GROMACS .gro file of C-alpha atoms in nm:
model
  113
    1MET     CA    1   8.754 -14.613   4.899
    2PRO     CA    2   8.709 -14.272   5.069
    3LEU     CA    3   8.975 -14.361   5.324
    4LEU     CA    4   9.217 -14.459   5.047
    5LEU     CA    5   9.155 -14.131   4.863
    6PHE     CA    6   9.213 -13.936   5.185
    7VAL     CA    7   9.544 -14.118   5.241
    8ILE     CA    8   9.654 -14.042   4.885
    9PHE     CA    9   9.564 -13.673   4.916
   10ALA     CA   10   9.730 -13.652   5.259
   11THR     CA   11  10.049 -13.803   5.112
   12VAL     CA   12  10.050 -13.549   4.830
   13GLN     CA   13   9.986 -13.271   5.085
   14ALA     CA   14  10.282 -13.387   5.297
   15ALA     CA   15  10.507 -13.399   4.991
   16LEU     CA   16  10.409 -13.045   4.889
   17LEU     CA   17  10.474 -12.919   5.243
   18PHE     CA   18  10.817 -13.081   5.234
   19LEU     CA   19  10.891 -12.909   4.902
   20GLY     CA   20  10.761 -12.579   5.041
   21ASN     CA   21  10.993 -12.610   5.340
   22GLN     CA   22  11.286 -12.681   5.110
   23ALA     CA   23  11.203 -12.379   4.892
   24ALA     CA   24  11.170 -12.151   5.197
   25ASN     CA   25  11.500 -12.282   5.334
   26ALA     CA   26  11.675 -12.216   5.003
   27ALA     CA   27  11.534 -11.862   4.991
   28ALA     CA   28  11.645 -11.797   5.350
   29ARG     CA   29  11.996 -11.927   5.271
   30GLU     CA   30  12.015 -11.703   4.965
   31ALA     CA   31  11.896 -11.393   5.155
   32ALA     CA   32  12.143 -11.465   5.436
   33ARG     CA   33  12.425 -11.519   5.185
   34VAL     CA   34  12.360 -11.181   5.022
   35ALA     CA   35  12.344 -11.005   5.360
   36ARG     CA   36  12.655 -11.184   5.492
   37THR     CA   37  12.871 -11.102   5.191
   38ASN     CA   38  12.753 -10.741   5.150
   39GLY     CA   39  12.798 -10.601   5.497
   40GLY     CA   40  12.511 -10.738   5.705
   41ALA     CA   41  12.233 -10.499   5.806
   42VAL     CA   42  12.353 -10.244   5.548
   43ALA     CA   43  12.247 -10.483   5.271
   44ALA     CA   44  11.921 -10.596   5.437
   45GLY     CA   45  11.697 -10.444   5.170
   46MET     CA   46  11.897 -10.599   4.888
   47ALA     CA   47  11.903 -10.934   5.070
   48GLU     CA   48  11.526 -10.931   5.129
   49ALA     CA   49  11.460 -10.854   4.761
   50ARG     CA   50  11.693 -11.136   4.653
   51GLY     CA   51  11.522 -11.375   4.898
   52ARG     CA   52  11.176 -11.290   4.761
   53ALA     CA   53  11.296 -11.332   4.402
   54TYR     CA   54  11.461 -11.664   4.486
   55ALA     CA   55  11.146 -11.788   4.662
   56ALA     CA   56  10.935 -11.691   4.360
   57GLN     CA   57  11.173 -11.878   4.131
   58VAL     CA   58  11.236 -12.192   4.337
   59GLY     CA   59  10.907 -12.207   4.528
   60ALA     CA   60  10.669 -12.144   4.242
   61GLY     CA   61  10.368 -12.367   4.295
   62VAL     CA   62  10.464 -12.494   4.642
   63ILE     CA   63  10.472 -12.179   4.860
   64ASP     CA   64  10.259 -11.863   4.853
   65ASP     CA   65  10.252 -11.530   5.037
   66VAL     CA   66  10.627 -11.525   5.094
   67THR     CA   67  10.778 -11.267   5.327
   68VAL     CA   68  11.150 -11.226   5.387
   69GLN     CA   69  11.300 -11.041   5.684
   70VAL     CA   70  11.674 -10.986   5.726
   71SER     CA   71  11.806 -10.839   6.051
   72ALA     CA   72  12.132 -10.798   6.236
   73VAL     CA   73  12.202 -11.017   6.537
   74GLY     CA   74  12.460 -10.843   6.747
   75ASN     CA   75  12.747 -10.679   6.565
   76ASP     CA   76  12.873 -10.973   6.365
   77GLU     CA   77  12.579 -11.191   6.254
   78VAL     CA   78  12.268 -11.167   6.038
   79ARG     CA   79  11.944 -11.361   6.046
   80ALA     CA   80  11.713 -11.425   5.752
   81VAL     CA   81  11.357 -11.539   5.821
   82VAL     CA   82  11.135 -11.660   5.536
   83THR     CA   83  10.767 -11.730   5.599
   84GLY     CA   84  10.499 -11.842   5.360
   85LYS     CA   85  10.189 -12.051   5.321
   86GLY     CA   86  10.199 -12.407   5.194
   87ILE     CA   87   9.970 -12.517   4.913
   88GLN     CA   88   9.638 -12.672   5.016
   89VAL     CA   89   9.551 -13.001   4.848
   90VAL     CA   90   9.311 -13.169   5.089
   91PRO     CA   91   8.980 -12.979   5.098
   92GLY     CA   92   8.891 -12.855   5.444
   93ILE     CA   93   9.250 -12.862   5.571
   94PRO     CA   94   9.398 -12.511   5.553
   95GLY     CA   95   9.745 -12.454   5.414
   96VAL     CA   96  10.017 -12.475   5.675
   97ARG     CA   97  10.241 -12.177   5.756
   98ILE     CA   98  10.602 -12.244   5.664
   99ARG     CA   99  10.887 -12.069   5.847
  100GLN     CA  100  11.260 -12.111   5.792
  101VAL     CA  101  11.540 -11.924   5.972
  102VAL     CA  102  11.905 -11.901   5.868
  103GLN     CA  103  12.167 -11.720   6.074
  104GLY     CA  104  12.536 -11.674   6.010
  105PRO     CA  105  12.837 -11.447   6.061
  106ILE     CA  106  12.900 -11.140   5.849
  107GLU     CA  107  13.195 -11.201   5.621
  108GLU     CA  108  13.472 -10.945   5.627
  109PHE     CA  109  13.804 -10.917   5.456
  110ARG     CA  110  14.110 -10.939   5.678
  111PRO     CA  111  14.437 -10.882   5.495
  112ASP     CA  112  14.743 -11.091   5.569
  113LEU     CA  113  14.985 -10.933   5.809
   0.00000   0.00000   0.00000
């Protein structure tokens, strides 16, 4: 019986970590989208705030202690990094750190010639 209970709790823990990873990935995509469409490093503060708000909305209950960092990579790309702590279900096993990175080019308008 104890082994069965451990397997059940471990399965729930794995499912919550998967959901936490998905929430962190969605927050990183949102922060990168805001930075990419608003000029890259210029909009880093706005993108980080949007990433934190998105993580709080989407990741409520599955990810804690979320930090969002948006930085320029070269002259034409931005990188958004979201880290957080997964929820602990199994007693004695600490919550796992979750980290998701999204990188993409800065969008710019180029008029037709």
